[in-house]
Amino acid sequence: MSFIHRAREARHIGKPVKRKEDPRLVTGRGLYVDDIKLPGMLYAAFVRSPYAHAKIKGIDVSKAQKIPGVVGVFTGNDLRGKIGPIPTGWMLTGADLKVPEWPAVAYDRVRFAGEIVAVVVAQDPYVARDAVDAVEVDYEPLPAVVRSEDAIKPGAPQLHEGVPNNVAFRWRLRGGDDFDEVARKAGRVIRQRMINQRLIPSAMEPRGAVAEYNRYTGELTMWITTQNPHVHRLFLSGILGIPENKIRVIAPDVGGGFGSKIPVYPLEAIVGRMAIELGRPVKYVETRRENFMGTIHGRDHVEDVEVAVDGEGNVHGIRVKTLANMGAYLSTAAPGVPTILFGTMLSGPYKIRSVDVDVIGVFTNTTPVDAYRGAGRPEATYILERVMDLVARELKLDPAEVRRRNMIPEAPYTAVTGLVYDSGKYLEVFERALKIADYEGWRRRQEEARKEGRLIGIGISSYIEMCGIAPSRIARATGFGMGLWESAIVRIHPSGKVTVFTGTSPHGQGEDIAFAQIVAEELGISPEDVEVVHGDTASVQFGLGTYGSRTTPVGGGAIALAARRVREKARKIAAALLEAREEDVMVEGSKFYVKGVPEKFVTLQQVALAAYTADKLPPGVEPGLEATVFYDPENFTFPYGTHIAVVEVDRETGAVKILRYVAVDDAGVIVNPMLAEGQVIGGALQGIAQALYEEAVYDASGNLLTAGFNDYLIPTAKEAPKIESYFYETPSPHNPLGVKGIGETSTIASTPAVVNAVLDALAHLDIRHIDMPLLPNKIYSALREKGVV
């Protein structure tokens, strides 16, 4: 990890400080949902449908009820009226959105394999799972449909009443000039169908929940694998019919999420209701197979792309028709992912004059789809970066030159989609990436390798990402269920130690140290003196959580503003202690001194003590030393960059080896380079995995064939290449810290970089496009078709 441009030097921000939580986690002292053990705890297990589409004619639970240790068996009919339907939180505007009922426990029909049809609760988890096998369900199988293209055809199986042709919504965005007119003037249209395949998030920790109900107070406490505890509490209040103030949601240590722990699922509501009904604590944790079948999936787009280009390689317009497979039901944020987060990014970092995108959301008999790392932005970037290479191929230009001719030089810049990019030196960062990766040198080596029969390719991916998901006015205008501000309390204790309460909910990103560094920077103290508290609705004020690379830009922004308010109050108190005018009090680190008399000072610790002992408080200043901020940014942030991959394809097997990978990213001010580099490396591996390995596959009947790691390929350390990470800082003006977000950038950039590299290796063989994942058998088949092997 290296910086090629720093925005500023600071005392704590920008330093690679080690994560606070790691010693506890790596020594086995983490506390995850499955570690929660309460007296008298019961264990739930779910009866799941083996069919993707079927009527439930009857359920016989008598045998299961007789098994020793079974406390209760509940069907969907038993729980109707006690558990409400699972809601959708993004009521997409202007799209004729249809939101059919998603019952927590199916009672009349199942619509995807793995849907819950009954619940068993027992004194032992193994007894509960044995009892699941004793529940007899009489199904009437129905025809299923798993591909979005098939689901909208006349005569296709219909999943929901009132949803003709299985169309959940139709969303259109037109930006700039009319595409047909732009295409006519440009003189050339290049067309390509692209598949952005379905992915399974595969977080290290499956989902789970523990619920405890207090009959005397009517309070329900739940430990949940969630990325947004307060949102979970709000939704559960409506689903369970319990006042929000009577529900406490705790997110203990959470083993990754990648978006899959944003949604509210049936399991949390079921476990909560079981605890209420039975009067004892109840736990449920998924198996990995259940996780693959019941936790949301990601992506799954079919894209028909047209690009208007002139003879010089200038891209004037792009038109995309997308079929977005939504699965059987609309999950929490699902409607906004293939629309708002996708369509608005289809001009990317390029000077494109016309964008026309038409998205049809389609119900199918598959697991529901929602936000997965990048969420809409990877799909848009994949299209754009494949387009740039297709233009280069068609016009016999270098792919780097095509991007150079089309790239926005710098920001601020208003894109044709209406987004206002915040800051950046796009073209300069692009050129730096080419130089660092030795692009021209690899082109020469590629020619030499081809003479030897070797297949080497160089792939470029230049991206921009809309993140720091926040502005409430924009979120609400698109139909999002809440504003997307964030909250923070910064409290200095009498001893001078600091506690931060954040409404975000980190789950592996290392924000404990990043937030401590922010506070340390603002107050002139050590990060070791800062405690960060999050993930408990009983101790933390309402907040919106962690997703969309918003935690540092929005949550960190709120913390910085709260710390500044605390500092200003401390300055007033220091002036009273120093018997000086407030305007004469200077701040240096954690010291307050009188201007021109640096030896006359008080420390922040002395000021804090005075704030609580009420010693010499100035008139109008209340005791205590803390501040609360609810921060609503004016705009998104827009990290960008260029990633370059160099690969070699084995012509005998079709296997791909990554020879070099360079990432140059501008994520604004980098709070902690060690954390940022970790995000770049992890994100790159997830994007590479989509390019080369991962795909959720269903058979025609709706059975998930890739329901475990034996069949669903994710890269291991053996497949992981070295990721060379470089940062270029241009501060964002849209938040107090100048940060932009780094959690999803690499996932967005890496997939097209690797795909372009592989297809560049095959370009001289007239192989134009292969859909992901680029498995060896696909590449080998393409080579055979061309007579190469």
GROMACS .gro file of C-alpha atoms in nm, residues 67 302 622-623:
model
    4
   67ILE     CA    1  -4.062  -3.670   2.013
  302VAL     CA    2  -2.967  -0.993  -1.809
  622GLU     CA    3  -2.441   2.351   3.147
  623PRO     CA    4  -2.243   2.089   3.340
   0.00000   0.00000   0.00000
